[in-house]
XYZ file of C-alpha atoms in Angstrom:
142
model
C 9.502 38.482 2.904
C 11.983 38.209 5.764
C 13.622 34.942 6.795
C 11.566 35.013 10.002
C 8.281 35.098 8.121
C 9.314 32.224 5.828
C 9.242 29.821 8.762
C 6.127 31.392 10.326
C 2.893 32.510 8.744
C -0.042 34.193 10.464
C -3.108 34.298 8.240
C -6.471 35.861 9.031
C -9.097 33.237 8.205
C -12.218 35.177 9.192
C -12.938 38.260 11.258
C -15.754 40.220 12.812
C -15.648 43.578 14.533
C -14.169 42.267 17.796
C -12.975 38.753 16.906
C -10.515 37.249 14.457
C -9.567 33.674 13.635
C -5.885 33.384 12.778
C -4.117 30.377 11.316
C -0.584 30.080 12.684
C 1.688 27.837 10.664
C 5.364 27.026 10.777
C 7.602 27.542 13.773
C 7.074 29.869 16.724
C 10.449 30.300 18.372
C 13.295 32.737 19.027
C 13.702 33.509 15.304
C 10.013 34.253 14.698
C 8.752 35.668 17.995
C 9.072 39.336 17.022
C 7.284 38.832 13.709
C 4.500 36.931 15.486
C 4.090 39.562 18.194
C 4.101 42.403 15.658
C 1.377 40.719 13.601
C -0.703 39.771 16.655
C -0.484 43.252 18.158
C -1.609 44.861 14.920
C -4.664 42.590 14.814
C -5.532 43.369 18.434
C -4.927 47.087 17.805
C -7.483 46.893 14.987
C -10.108 46.114 17.644
C -10.016 42.314 17.732
C -9.935 41.625 21.471
C -11.098 38.017 20.990
C -8.574 35.919 19.082
C -8.865 32.302 18.035
C -5.546 30.794 16.977
C -5.853 27.755 14.727
C -2.664 25.842 15.517
C -3.266 22.931 13.138
C -0.225 23.830 11.026
C 2.082 24.932 13.856
C 5.017 22.538 13.478
C 7.131 23.756 16.390
C 6.808 25.958 19.453
C 9.472 26.384 22.111
C 9.577 28.340 25.365
C 9.984 31.638 23.473
C 6.883 30.838 21.436
C 5.023 29.961 24.620
C 6.052 33.342 26.044
C 4.510 34.988 22.960
C 1.236 33.158 23.547
C 1.265 34.169 27.219
C 1.873 37.812 26.236
C -0.996 37.663 23.758
C -3.272 36.090 26.380
C -2.394 38.922 28.784
C -3.031 41.574 26.114
C -6.456 40.151 25.203
C -7.502 39.904 28.847
C -6.323 43.465 29.509
C -8.758 44.566 26.805
C -11.518 42.428 28.373
C -11.166 39.882 25.592
C -9.779 36.368 25.421
C -7.305 34.248 23.534
C -8.555 30.829 22.429
C -6.245 28.090 21.153
C -7.746 25.596 18.724
C -6.559 22.368 17.118
C -3.445 21.915 19.215
C -1.119 19.210 18.017
C 0.459 16.630 20.299
C 3.706 18.601 20.596
C 1.924 21.807 21.577
C -0.198 19.944 24.095
C 2.933 18.353 25.592
C 4.577 21.784 25.871
C 1.567 23.221 27.716
C 1.278 20.219 30.038
C 5.031 20.041 30.648
C 5.240 23.717 31.573
C 2.050 23.530 33.656
C 0.541 26.295 31.553
C -2.369 24.336 30.081
C -4.755 25.905 32.611
C -3.728 29.422 31.578
C -5.188 29.019 28.090
C -8.658 28.211 26.816
C -7.987 25.233 24.535
C -10.455 23.638 22.135
C -10.352 20.689 19.723
C -11.522 22.769 16.740
C -11.971 26.374 15.681
C -15.742 25.857 15.739
C -15.608 24.805 19.388
C -13.432 27.813 20.243
C -15.786 30.209 18.484
C -18.697 28.820 20.490
C -16.947 30.284 23.568
C -16.773 33.772 22.020
C -19.634 36.076 23.092
C -22.515 36.068 20.580
C -22.167 39.686 19.512
C -18.465 39.331 18.757
C -18.490 35.956 16.988
C -17.834 35.816 13.228
C -19.779 33.336 11.126
C -18.174 29.938 10.829
C -17.199 28.266 8.638
C -16.133 31.162 6.452
C -18.038 31.597 3.230
C -16.123 30.480 0.182
C -16.623 32.217 -3.114
C -17.933 29.575 -5.473
C -16.310 29.542 -8.917
C -18.756 30.162 -11.751
C -20.287 27.097 -13.347
C -19.265 26.306 -16.921
C -21.448 28.346 -19.245
C -22.257 31.032 -16.644
C -21.574 34.516 -17.917
C -20.044 36.518 -15.027
C -20.856 39.793 -16.786
C -24.636 39.287 -17.012
């Protein structure tokens, strides 16, 4: 794992044919922008033109990180999709307000609210199904 990816993680939480929910955690800045863009482009290239970014665990985002989000917004719109930002922290909200870019993005308080804005046919089920561990005494091989 590169040093860039240690301070940034992009995890696919759930996906459907045209939509993916990604959890972005760590820091989105000059050191991590290329890793973020590479990961995001590969997800969009796989056919996910609607992206929901869960920013709950994003600790830091600077102007370079904001440029990444703007580039991803442009890419999704070019493919007739959308980028949705969910669970923005106070710092991220301040960055968007301070740069007057809040109106550029579709922002939502939760991932569930963001997914409600995704067209019906493209929306994955939410919350994601969790594999339940077997109960004591259950024989998994029966």
